[in-house]
């Protein structure tokens, strides 16, 4: 008899996480149930990590949206003080305070019931001061780790609070201050490595529940897809960073080179918008189609946006435009067909009435 495992993956994208929440609103109405309550594993990167952990915490879509709007209007609000005092665009201290209101001092290993629902967020880590590249690192709510895991840590979970886990996965440089949540480790926003964590989620699920009779239903929720974000300021910053990188390489300053390389990656992520997340999903589908070991049913919902909204843009105009773009996407015949197929499979597999 086939056993189905439901996996839900949430993309990164800053304030565009509202798009994901609009999608969840629609699916709840369409399915008659909050589908996140049925998932065996939910994983997210950056803003997607916030949504994944919030749903494990049993926050409603509206509660999460209210949190986003508050963060957008206060934490993301441009202030010269942020730049002068902390060299960041956002107010990191206010961000942590807002998260603490929702999660208090709860540890990741205390979040929800891992025997029913597993949750993870993606970040990058490396030993402090090393010249190594950042490795994909998972912060999760379950105490045991399969010996088949492809990512760090390999032995036991990293003991952090939920707030710290969110800081690790959503602490994009330039926007927020340095992440100092894991002892003796340098940490970077998960979006630098996997802005769409769908491949990470399915690999983790397979390592946890590998069996001949298991089939995986994978729902990948995006934050909206558009052309690359255009910003003359960021483009100029990238050019300056590349020039500095070349200079440090010529004089043999390895640590500076590593930091500048990361800076270029971060700027590329900011400029790339959401196209990278969609590319990751296409690679995932291609990999699934070429293997016959596991049965995986992939579904992707990712609205086409009229323009690429900057991940820190919380203006009323942008929020309204994102809602309009999502509503238009949900009336598209291709989208309707995708959701119908997903609904049928979820019904046949017993996840929804």
Short mmCIF file of N, CA, C and O in Angstrom, two decimals, residues 176-287:
data_model
loop_
_atom_site.label_atom_id
_atom_site.label_comp_id
_atom_site.label_asym_id
_atom_site.label_seq_id
_atom_site.Cartn_x
_atom_site.Cartn_y
_atom_site.Cartn_z
N UNK A 176 20.25 43.30 6.91
CA UNK A 176 20.32 43.14 8.36
C UNK A 176 21.77 43.06 8.82
O UNK A 176 22.69 42.85 8.03
N UNK A 177 21.94 43.18 10.14
CA UNK A 177 23.27 43.12 10.73
C UNK A 177 23.83 41.71 10.76
O UNK A 177 23.15 40.74 10.40
N UNK A 178 25.10 41.56 11.17
CA UNK A 178 25.77 40.25 11.21
C UNK A 178 25.00 39.24 12.06
O UNK A 178 24.35 39.59 13.05
N UNK A 179 25.08 37.98 11.66
CA UNK A 179 24.41 36.90 12.39
C UNK A 179 25.41 36.26 13.34
O UNK A 179 26.45 35.76 12.92
N UNK A 180 25.07 36.25 14.62
CA UNK A 180 25.98 35.69 15.62
C UNK A 180 25.22 34.71 16.51
O UNK A 180 25.32 34.74 17.73
N UNK A 181 24.45 33.83 15.86
CA UNK A 181 23.57 32.93 16.60
C UNK A 181 24.17 31.56 16.85
O UNK A 181 23.72 30.84 17.74
N UNK A 182 25.17 31.16 16.08
CA UNK A 182 25.77 29.83 16.22
C UNK A 182 27.22 30.00 16.62
O UNK A 182 28.00 30.65 15.91
N UNK A 183 27.59 29.43 17.75
CA UNK A 183 28.94 29.58 18.29
C UNK A 183 30.00 29.09 17.31
O UNK A 183 29.86 28.02 16.71
N UNK A 184 31.03 29.90 17.12
CA UNK A 184 32.20 29.55 16.31
C UNK A 184 31.88 29.33 14.83
O UNK A 184 32.63 28.65 14.13
N UNK A 185 30.77 29.89 14.39
CA UNK A 185 30.39 29.74 12.99
C UNK A 185 30.02 31.08 12.38
O UNK A 185 29.37 31.91 13.02
N UNK A 186 30.45 31.29 11.14
CA UNK A 186 29.96 32.41 10.34
C UNK A 186 28.72 31.92 9.61
O UNK A 186 28.72 30.82 9.04
N UNK A 187 27.68 32.73 9.62
CA UNK A 187 26.40 32.31 9.03
C UNK A 187 25.94 33.35 8.01
O UNK A 187 26.15 34.55 8.19
N UNK A 188 25.31 32.86 6.95
CA UNK A 188 24.79 33.76 5.91
C UNK A 188 23.38 33.32 5.53
O UNK A 188 23.02 32.14 5.66
N UNK A 189 22.58 34.27 5.11
CA UNK A 189 21.22 34.03 4.64
C UNK A 189 21.17 32.84 3.68
O UNK A 189 21.97 32.73 2.76
N UNK A 190 20.18 31.94 3.90
CA UNK A 190 20.07 30.76 3.07
C UNK A 190 19.84 31.05 1.61
O UNK A 190 20.15 30.22 0.74
N UNK A 191 19.30 32.25 1.31
CA UNK A 191 19.03 32.59 -0.08
C UNK A 191 20.28 32.73 -0.92
O UNK A 191 20.22 32.63 -2.15
N UNK A 192 21.43 32.95 -0.29
CA UNK A 192 22.68 33.03 -1.04
C UNK A 192 23.01 31.67 -1.67
O UNK A 192 23.64 31.60 -2.73
N UNK A 193 22.53 30.58 -1.03
CA UNK A 193 22.82 29.24 -1.53
C UNK A 193 21.62 28.61 -2.22
O UNK A 193 21.75 28.05 -3.31
N UNK A 194 20.46 28.68 -1.59
CA UNK A 194 19.24 28.08 -2.15
C UNK A 194 18.04 28.95 -1.84
O UNK A 194 17.37 28.75 -0.82
N UNK A 195 17.75 29.92 -2.70
CA UNK A 195 16.60 30.77 -2.46
C UNK A 195 15.30 29.98 -2.60
O UNK A 195 14.29 30.33 -2.01
N UNK A 196 15.33 28.94 -3.39
CA UNK A 196 14.23 27.98 -3.45
C UNK A 196 14.74 26.68 -2.82
O UNK A 196 15.58 26.00 -3.41
N UNK A 197 14.24 26.31 -1.65
CA UNK A 197 14.77 25.13 -0.94
C UNK A 197 14.12 23.82 -1.31
O UNK A 197 14.24 22.83 -0.59
N UNK A 198 13.41 23.77 -2.44
CA UNK A 198 12.64 22.56 -2.77
C UNK A 198 13.53 21.33 -2.86
O UNK A 198 13.17 20.24 -2.39
N UNK A 199 14.70 21.47 -3.47
CA UNK A 199 15.59 20.32 -3.61
C UNK A 199 16.13 19.89 -2.25
O UNK A 199 16.26 18.69 -1.95
N UNK A 200 16.42 20.87 -1.39
CA UNK A 200 16.89 20.56 -0.04
C UNK A 200 15.79 19.81 0.72
O UNK A 200 16.06 18.81 1.41
N UNK A 201 14.56 20.27 0.59
CA UNK A 201 13.44 19.65 1.31
C UNK A 201 13.21 18.21 0.88
O UNK A 201 13.01 17.32 1.72
N UNK A 202 13.23 17.95 -0.42
CA UNK A 202 12.96 16.58 -0.87
C UNK A 202 14.12 15.66 -0.51
O UNK A 202 13.90 14.50 -0.14
N UNK A 203 15.34 16.16 -0.59
CA UNK A 203 16.48 15.33 -0.18
C UNK A 203 16.40 14.98 1.30
O UNK A 203 16.71 13.85 1.71
N UNK A 204 16.00 15.95 2.11
CA UNK A 204 15.85 15.70 3.55
C UNK A 204 14.72 14.70 3.80
O UNK A 204 14.85 13.81 4.65
N UNK A 205 13.61 14.85 3.08
CA UNK A 205 12.48 13.94 3.25
C UNK A 205 12.86 12.51 2.88
O UNK A 205 12.52 11.55 3.58
N UNK A 206 13.58 12.37 1.77
CA UNK A 206 14.00 11.03 1.34
C UNK A 206 14.95 10.41 2.36
O UNK A 206 14.87 9.20 2.65
N UNK A 207 15.85 11.22 2.91
CA UNK A 207 16.78 10.68 3.91
C UNK A 207 16.05 10.25 5.18
O UNK A 207 16.49 9.35 5.90
N UNK A 208 14.89 10.87 5.45
CA UNK A 208 14.13 10.55 6.66
C UNK A 208 13.14 9.41 6.44
O UNK A 208 12.90 8.61 7.35
N UNK A 209 12.55 9.33 5.25
CA UNK A 209 11.46 8.37 5.04
C UNK A 209 11.66 7.51 3.80
O UNK A 209 10.70 7.17 3.12
N UNK A 210 12.88 7.17 3.50
CA UNK A 210 13.14 6.36 2.31
C UNK A 210 12.51 4.98 2.46
O UNK A 210 12.78 4.25 3.40
N UNK A 211 11.65 4.64 1.51
CA UNK A 211 10.98 3.34 1.52
C UNK A 211 10.40 3.07 0.13
O UNK A 211 10.04 4.02 -0.58
N UNK A 212 10.31 1.83 -0.24
CA UNK A 212 9.81 1.46 -1.57
C UNK A 212 8.35 1.85 -1.76
O UNK A 212 7.90 2.07 -2.88
N UNK A 213 7.59 1.91 -0.66
CA UNK A 213 6.16 2.20 -0.81
C UNK A 213 5.80 3.66 -0.51
O UNK A 213 4.63 4.00 -0.40
N UNK A 214 6.81 4.53 -0.39
CA UNK A 214 6.56 5.94 -0.10
C UNK A 214 6.58 6.75 -1.39
O UNK A 214 7.48 6.62 -2.21
N UNK A 215 5.56 7.59 -1.56
CA UNK A 215 5.53 8.57 -2.65
C UNK A 215 5.47 9.95 -2.04
O UNK A 215 4.84 10.16 -1.00
N UNK A 216 6.13 10.91 -2.69
CA UNK A 216 6.26 12.25 -2.15
C UNK A 216 5.47 13.26 -2.98
O UNK A 216 5.65 13.34 -4.19
N UNK A 217 4.57 13.97 -2.31
CA UNK A 217 3.87 15.08 -2.95
C UNK A 217 4.58 16.35 -2.52
O UNK A 217 4.66 16.67 -1.32
N UNK A 218 5.12 17.08 -3.48
CA UNK A 218 5.93 18.26 -3.18
C UNK A 218 5.24 19.51 -3.72
O UNK A 218 5.01 19.64 -4.92
N UNK A 219 4.91 20.41 -2.81
CA UNK A 219 4.31 21.70 -3.20
C UNK A 219 5.36 22.79 -2.98
O UNK A 219 5.78 23.03 -1.85
N UNK A 220 5.77 23.42 -4.06
CA UNK A 220 6.75 24.49 -4.00
C UNK A 220 6.03 25.83 -4.19
O UNK A 220 5.44 26.07 -5.25
N UNK A 221 6.07 26.67 -3.16
CA UNK A 221 5.37 27.95 -3.21
C UNK A 221 6.37 29.09 -3.36
O UNK A 221 7.27 29.26 -2.53
N UNK A 222 6.20 29.87 -4.42
CA UNK A 222 7.11 30.97 -4.70
C UNK A 222 6.63 32.29 -4.11
O UNK A 222 5.56 32.38 -3.51
N UNK A 223 7.45 33.31 -4.33
CA UNK A 223 7.10 34.66 -3.87
C UNK A 223 6.85 35.59 -5.05
O UNK A 223 6.93 36.81 -4.93
N UNK A 224 6.56 34.98 -6.21
CA UNK A 224 6.31 35.78 -7.40
C UNK A 224 7.53 35.83 -8.30
O UNK A 224 8.65 35.94 -7.83
N UNK A 225 7.28 35.73 -9.60
CA UNK A 225 8.38 35.68 -10.57
C UNK A 225 8.33 36.89 -11.49
O UNK A 225 7.27 37.28 -11.97
N UNK A 226 9.48 37.50 -11.70
CA UNK A 226 9.56 38.68 -12.57
C UNK A 226 10.96 38.78 -13.15
O UNK A 226 11.82 37.93 -12.90
N UNK A 227 11.17 39.81 -13.92
CA UNK A 227 12.50 40.05 -14.47
C UNK A 227 13.44 40.46 -13.35
O UNK A 227 13.02 40.75 -12.23
N UNK A 228 14.72 40.53 -13.66
CA UNK A 228 15.69 40.93 -12.66
C UNK A 228 15.40 42.35 -12.17
O UNK A 228 14.99 43.20 -12.92
N UNK A 229 15.64 42.52 -10.88
CA UNK A 229 15.45 43.83 -10.28
C UNK A 229 16.50 44.80 -10.82
O UNK A 229 17.68 44.47 -10.93
N UNK A 230 16.06 46.00 -11.20
CA UNK A 230 16.98 46.99 -11.76
C UNK A 230 17.25 48.10 -10.75
O UNK A 230 16.33 48.78 -10.31
N UNK A 231 18.51 48.25 -10.41
CA UNK A 231 18.89 49.29 -9.45
C UNK A 231 20.27 49.82 -9.81
O UNK A 231 21.26 49.12 -9.65
N UNK A 232 20.34 51.04 -10.31
CA UNK A 232 21.65 51.62 -10.64
C UNK A 232 22.60 51.65 -9.44
O UNK A 232 23.80 51.47 -9.58
N UNK A 233 22.04 51.87 -8.24
CA UNK A 233 22.87 51.94 -7.04
C UNK A 233 23.53 50.59 -6.78
O UNK A 233 24.74 50.49 -6.53
N UNK A 234 22.73 49.51 -6.83
CA UNK A 234 23.28 48.17 -6.58
C UNK A 234 24.24 47.75 -7.69
O UNK A 234 25.25 47.09 -7.43
N UNK A 235 23.93 48.13 -8.92
CA UNK A 235 24.82 47.80 -10.04
C UNK A 235 26.18 48.46 -9.84
O UNK A 235 27.23 47.85 -10.05
N UNK A 236 26.17 49.72 -9.41
CA UNK A 236 27.42 50.44 -9.18
C UNK A 236 28.17 49.84 -8.00
O UNK A 236 29.39 49.71 -8.02
N UNK A 237 27.41 49.45 -6.96
CA UNK A 237 28.03 48.82 -5.79
C UNK A 237 28.71 47.51 -6.18
O UNK A 237 29.80 47.20 -5.72
N UNK A 238 28.07 46.76 -7.08
CA UNK A 238 28.66 45.51 -7.54
C UNK A 238 29.96 45.77 -8.29
O UNK A 238 30.97 45.09 -8.07
N UNK A 239 29.96 46.76 -9.16
CA UNK A 239 31.17 47.09 -9.92
C UNK A 239 32.31 47.48 -8.98
O UNK A 239 33.45 47.05 -9.16
N UNK A 240 31.99 48.27 -7.96
CA UNK A 240 33.01 48.69 -7.00
C UNK A 240 33.54 47.49 -6.22
O UNK A 240 34.74 47.38 -5.95
N UNK A 241 32.62 46.58 -5.85
CA UNK A 241 33.02 45.40 -5.09
C UNK A 241 33.91 44.50 -5.92
O UNK A 241 34.91 43.95 -5.43
N UNK A 242 33.57 44.32 -7.20
CA UNK A 242 34.38 43.49 -8.09
C UNK A 242 35.78 44.08 -8.24
O UNK A 242 36.79 43.36 -8.23
N UNK A 243 35.87 45.41 -8.37
CA UNK A 243 37.18 46.05 -8.47
C UNK A 243 38.00 45.81 -7.21
O UNK A 243 39.19 45.52 -7.27
N UNK A 244 37.35 45.92 -6.05
CA UNK A 244 38.04 45.67 -4.78
C UNK A 244 38.47 44.22 -4.68
O UNK A 244 39.55 43.91 -4.16
N UNK A 245 37.63 43.32 -5.19
CA UNK A 245 37.94 41.89 -5.16
C UNK A 245 39.19 41.61 -5.98
O UNK A 245 40.09 40.88 -5.56
N UNK A 246 39.26 42.21 -7.16
CA UNK A 246 40.43 42.01 -8.00
C UNK A 246 41.69 42.55 -7.32
O UNK A 246 42.75 41.94 -7.35
N UNK A 247 41.54 43.69 -6.67
CA UNK A 247 42.69 44.29 -5.98
C UNK A 247 43.18 43.43 -4.83
O UNK A 247 44.39 43.21 -4.67
N UNK A 248 42.25 42.89 -4.02
CA UNK A 248 42.66 42.08 -2.88
C UNK A 248 43.28 40.76 -3.34
O UNK A 248 44.17 40.23 -2.69
N UNK A 249 42.80 40.24 -4.47
CA UNK A 249 43.36 38.99 -4.99
C UNK A 249 44.81 39.21 -5.46
O UNK A 249 45.68 38.37 -5.27
N UNK A 250 45.05 40.36 -6.05
CA UNK A 250 46.39 40.64 -6.56
C UNK A 250 47.42 40.77 -5.44
O UNK A 250 48.58 40.42 -5.61
N UNK A 251 46.97 41.25 -4.27
CA UNK A 251 47.94 41.41 -3.18
C UNK A 251 47.88 40.25 -2.19
O UNK A 251 48.55 40.26 -1.16
N UNK A 252 47.06 39.23 -2.53
CA UNK A 252 47.05 38.00 -1.74
C UNK A 252 46.32 38.08 -0.42
O UNK A 252 46.65 37.37 0.52
N UNK A 253 45.33 38.93 -0.30
CA UNK A 253 44.56 39.02 0.94
C UNK A 253 43.36 38.09 0.84
O UNK A 253 42.30 38.47 0.36
N UNK A 254 43.54 36.83 1.30
CA UNK A 254 42.53 35.80 1.10
C UNK A 254 41.23 36.11 1.82
O UNK A 254 40.14 35.95 1.26
N UNK A 255 41.32 36.56 3.09
CA UNK A 255 40.11 36.80 3.85
C UNK A 255 39.27 37.90 3.21
O UNK A 255 38.06 37.80 3.10
N UNK A 256 39.91 38.97 2.77
CA UNK A 256 39.20 40.05 2.10
C UNK A 256 38.56 39.55 0.81
O UNK A 256 37.43 39.91 0.48
N UNK A 257 39.27 38.71 0.08
CA UNK A 257 38.74 38.17 -1.16
C UNK A 257 37.48 37.37 -0.91
O UNK A 257 36.48 37.50 -1.63
N UNK A 258 37.52 36.56 0.16
CA UNK A 258 36.36 35.72 0.48
C UNK A 258 35.15 36.58 0.83
O UNK A 258 34.03 36.34 0.37
N UNK A 259 35.36 37.60 1.64
CA UNK A 259 34.27 38.46 2.05
C UNK A 259 33.71 39.25 0.87
O UNK A 259 32.50 39.43 0.74
N UNK A 260 34.59 39.71 -0.01
CA UNK A 260 34.14 40.47 -1.17
C UNK A 260 33.39 39.58 -2.16
O UNK A 260 32.42 40.01 -2.79
N UNK A 261 33.84 38.33 -2.29
CA UNK A 261 33.13 37.39 -3.14
C UNK A 261 31.72 37.17 -2.64
O UNK A 261 30.75 37.15 -3.41
N UNK A 262 31.57 37.03 -1.31
CA UNK A 262 30.25 36.90 -0.72
C UNK A 262 29.43 38.16 -1.01
O UNK A 262 28.24 38.07 -1.32
N UNK A 263 30.07 39.32 -0.94
CA UNK A 263 29.37 40.56 -1.23
C UNK A 263 28.81 40.58 -2.63
O UNK A 263 27.67 41.01 -2.86
N UNK A 264 29.59 40.11 -3.60
CA UNK A 264 29.12 40.04 -4.98
C UNK A 264 27.92 39.08 -5.09
O UNK A 264 26.94 39.37 -5.77
N UNK A 265 28.00 37.93 -4.39
CA UNK A 265 26.90 36.97 -4.40
C UNK A 265 25.62 37.60 -3.85
O UNK A 265 24.53 37.40 -4.39
N UNK A 266 25.76 38.34 -2.77
CA UNK A 266 24.60 38.98 -2.14
C UNK A 266 23.98 40.00 -3.08
O UNK A 266 22.76 40.05 -3.26
N UNK A 267 24.82 40.83 -3.70
CA UNK A 267 24.31 41.85 -4.63
C UNK A 267 23.63 41.18 -5.81
O UNK A 267 22.57 41.62 -6.26
N UNK A 268 24.22 40.10 -6.31
CA UNK A 268 23.59 39.37 -7.41
C UNK A 268 22.21 38.85 -7.01
O UNK A 268 21.26 38.87 -7.80
N UNK A 269 22.11 38.37 -5.76
CA UNK A 269 20.82 37.87 -5.28
C UNK A 269 19.79 38.99 -5.24
O UNK A 269 18.64 38.81 -5.64
N UNK A 270 20.21 40.16 -4.78
CA UNK A 270 19.30 41.30 -4.72
C UNK A 270 18.84 41.72 -6.11
O UNK A 270 17.69 42.07 -6.34
N UNK A 271 19.76 41.68 -7.07
CA UNK A 271 19.44 42.08 -8.44
C UNK A 271 18.65 41.00 -9.17
O UNK A 271 17.83 41.30 -10.04
N UNK A 272 18.90 39.75 -8.81
CA UNK A 272 18.28 38.65 -9.52
C UNK A 272 16.78 38.58 -9.31
O UNK A 272 16.03 38.08 -10.14
N UNK A 273 16.32 39.10 -8.18
CA UNK A 273 14.90 39.03 -7.89
C UNK A 273 14.49 37.60 -7.64
O UNK A 273 15.06 36.92 -6.82
N UNK A 274 13.49 37.11 -8.39
CA UNK A 274 12.95 35.77 -8.15
C UNK A 274 13.28 34.79 -9.26
O UNK A 274 12.87 33.64 -9.20
N UNK A 275 14.00 35.23 -10.28
CA UNK A 275 14.28 34.34 -11.40
C UNK A 275 15.13 33.15 -10.97
O UNK A 275 15.00 32.05 -11.49
N UNK A 276 16.02 33.37 -9.99
CA UNK A 276 16.87 32.28 -9.51
C UNK A 276 16.07 31.18 -8.85
O UNK A 276 16.36 30.00 -9.02
N UNK A 277 15.06 31.55 -8.07
CA UNK A 277 14.22 30.56 -7.39
C UNK A 277 13.48 29.70 -8.41
O UNK A 277 13.35 28.49 -8.24
N UNK A 278 13.00 30.32 -9.47
CA UNK A 278 12.30 29.56 -10.51
C UNK A 278 13.26 28.63 -11.23
O UNK A 278 12.91 27.48 -11.53
N UNK A 279 14.47 29.09 -11.48
CA UNK A 279 15.48 28.24 -12.13
C UNK A 279 15.79 27.02 -11.28
O UNK A 279 15.97 25.90 -11.80
N UNK A 280 15.85 27.21 -9.96
CA UNK A 280 16.10 26.08 -9.06
C UNK A 280 14.98 25.06 -9.15
O UNK A 280 15.22 23.85 -9.09
N UNK A 281 13.75 25.53 -9.28
CA UNK A 281 12.63 24.60 -9.39
C UNK A 281 12.72 23.81 -10.70
O UNK A 281 12.47 22.60 -10.73
N UNK A 282 13.06 24.48 -11.79
CA UNK A 282 13.18 23.80 -13.07
C UNK A 282 14.26 22.71 -13.01
O UNK A 282 14.09 21.61 -13.56
N UNK A 283 15.36 23.00 -12.33
CA UNK A 283 16.41 22.00 -12.16
C UNK A 283 15.90 20.82 -11.34
O UNK A 283 16.21 19.66 -11.62
N UNK A 284 15.11 21.13 -10.32
CA UNK A 284 14.52 20.09 -9.48
C UNK A 284 13.63 19.17 -10.30
O UNK A 284 13.74 17.94 -10.23
N UNK A 285 12.76 19.75 -11.11
CA UNK A 285 11.85 18.95 -11.96
C UNK A 285 12.63 18.11 -12.95
O UNK A 285 12.31 16.95 -13.21
N UNK A 286 13.68 18.70 -13.51
CA UNK A 286 14.51 17.96 -14.46
C UNK A 286 15.17 16.76 -13.78
O UNK A 286 15.21 15.65 -14.35
N UNK A 287 15.65 16.95 -12.57
CA UNK A 287 16.27 15.85 -11.81
C UNK A 287 15.25 14.77 -11.52
O UNK A 287 15.53 13.57 -11.65
#
